[in-house]
C-alpha cells in the first residue's frame, strides 16, 4: 500500500491546480470574486470600484480595477476586441485549465492601440478574420484575468469606459457555450467520500481537458489509482485503494502547503522576491509570453510542485515580467513588522518600471486591507501630493497614526493594528530589477 499511497500523494500535487482552478472557475460564475460580480461563461465581468477593506480576498490589489471572464471554446472561437487605451496600462491574461499563463494582451505585450484577437480551442481549423491575431488556447476552458490601471476613485469613469468598450463574442452566430462545467458532470454523484471526490474530479477533468503531451505521457503511471478509468472506480473502491488514496491525499496536501509556505526564492534586504512564482509553463507560448530560459522551469517535477504552490497562494497570478511583486514581514533588523511601531521606507531611486509601482498594506494572517481614517490602502508613484527630497529620494512613512510633519503626512501609508505585511508591486518592470542592477531598500523602524 505504501507504493499506492506515494503515488496518490504525487497525483495530488499534480492534479491540485487543475481541480482547484476549475472549482473556482465554476464558483466565479455564481459568486464572483471580490469586487468583480459573477457572470456566466463567455461573458466579461468588470469591477467598477477599487478594492477596499470590505473585500475579503487575500492579497487583493488596490491600484487596478479588474475584468474577469471564464471561457468555454467548445462551441467555437470567441472574438475579443480591445479599445485604444491611449497609453494607459492594462493587461488581459489567459490561463488554461491547468493554470498555465499562455497568453497576454495589453500594454507590454501588444501595445495600447485597439485590436482584435481570435480565441480558439484545441484542434480548431479555420480562417482568422482579417486584422485579428489568433490565440490558441491549450484547453477548451480557460480564464481571462484583466487589470486596468486606475489612479483613484476620480479615475473610475475613465477605466469603466474602457471596460465597456472591450467586447467578447462568438465568432459565428449561435457559437459559444454555456460552459463545460454546466454540461459536464463535476464528478460521479455516487461518489460520496469527500477525499475520494478529489480523485474523481481529477479523473473526469483530466479526460475533458487533456494536458500538454509530455504530461499526458507522465499521467499514465497513475493508472493503478484508477485515474485513467472510463467509469468511476471511487463509488465503492477496494479498501486497500481507498486507504491509499486517503493517506496519499493527506500527504500530498501537506506537501503543497509546505511548498506554499516555504517558497524558495531570493531575499533582498528583508524582501522576499516573488518574481518567478509562475514560471511553471514550459509548453504553451502564445501572444505576449516570453520563452527565455529565465522565465521557464524546465525541471518537470519542480515545475509541477511550483504550479501547485502558486495555485494555492495566488491562483490566476501572472509572470514577473508583467508585474513583479515583493513582500516582507520584517524590518531591517529582522524584527516582525508591528502596528505599534513606526517605520520608514526610503527609495534613493524609484523602482525601475515602464508602467507604475505601488506599495499595498495588508494585515496578518488574513492578508486583507484594513480600514483606516485616510482611506488609503496603497501608495506609489501615482499617488497625488507625494513629497520628494531635494536629492530626488522618496521616503514613505508606515505608521498607525498621521505624522505631525506635513511632508511626512503626504507620504503616509497607514498600518493596521498587530502584525502586517506590505507588498510592493511593479508593473512592467525593467531588467535592472532582475539582473541585480537595482536593490529594494529595507524597511527601517523609527520608534
XYZ file of N, CA and C in Angstrom, residues 343-347 357 359 379-380 386 394-398 411-413:
54
model
N 7.713 53.206 11.015
C 8.775 52.767 10.100
C 8.899 53.755 8.940
N 10.051 53.701 8.286
C 10.243 54.443 7.037
C 10.776 53.496 5.972
N 10.456 53.828 4.737
C 10.975 53.106 3.569
C 11.473 54.177 2.607
N 12.783 54.260 2.469
C 13.396 55.342 1.679
C 13.902 54.789 0.345
N 13.393 55.350 -0.739
C 13.850 54.999 -2.081
C 14.806 56.081 -2.569
N 4.405 51.681 -10.049
C 4.656 50.807 -8.900
C 3.795 51.275 -7.728
N 2.964 50.340 -3.235
C 3.143 49.580 -2.000
C 1.774 49.467 -1.344
N 0.186 53.126 -1.747
C 0.862 54.377 -2.070
C 1.908 54.070 -3.119
N 2.114 54.980 -4.061
C 3.074 54.716 -5.126
C 3.307 55.926 -5.984
N 2.665 63.428 -3.316
C 3.861 62.885 -2.671
C 4.957 63.948 -2.607
N 12.661 59.470 -2.150
C 11.289 59.427 -1.652
C 11.252 58.580 -0.391
N 10.767 59.143 0.706
C 10.647 58.415 1.963
C 9.176 58.210 2.289
N 8.777 56.956 2.390
C 7.418 56.617 2.785
C 7.383 56.388 4.288
N 6.288 56.779 4.920
C 6.134 56.637 6.366
C 5.027 55.621 6.646
N 5.415 54.523 7.276
C 4.483 53.444 7.599
C 4.231 53.483 9.097
N 3.308 61.510 2.647
C 3.884 60.219 2.235
C 3.511 59.100 3.205
N 2.377 59.246 3.858
C 1.979 58.308 4.910
C 1.114 57.178 4.355
N 1.499 55.937 4.693
C 0.675 54.767 4.418
C 0.286 54.166 5.761
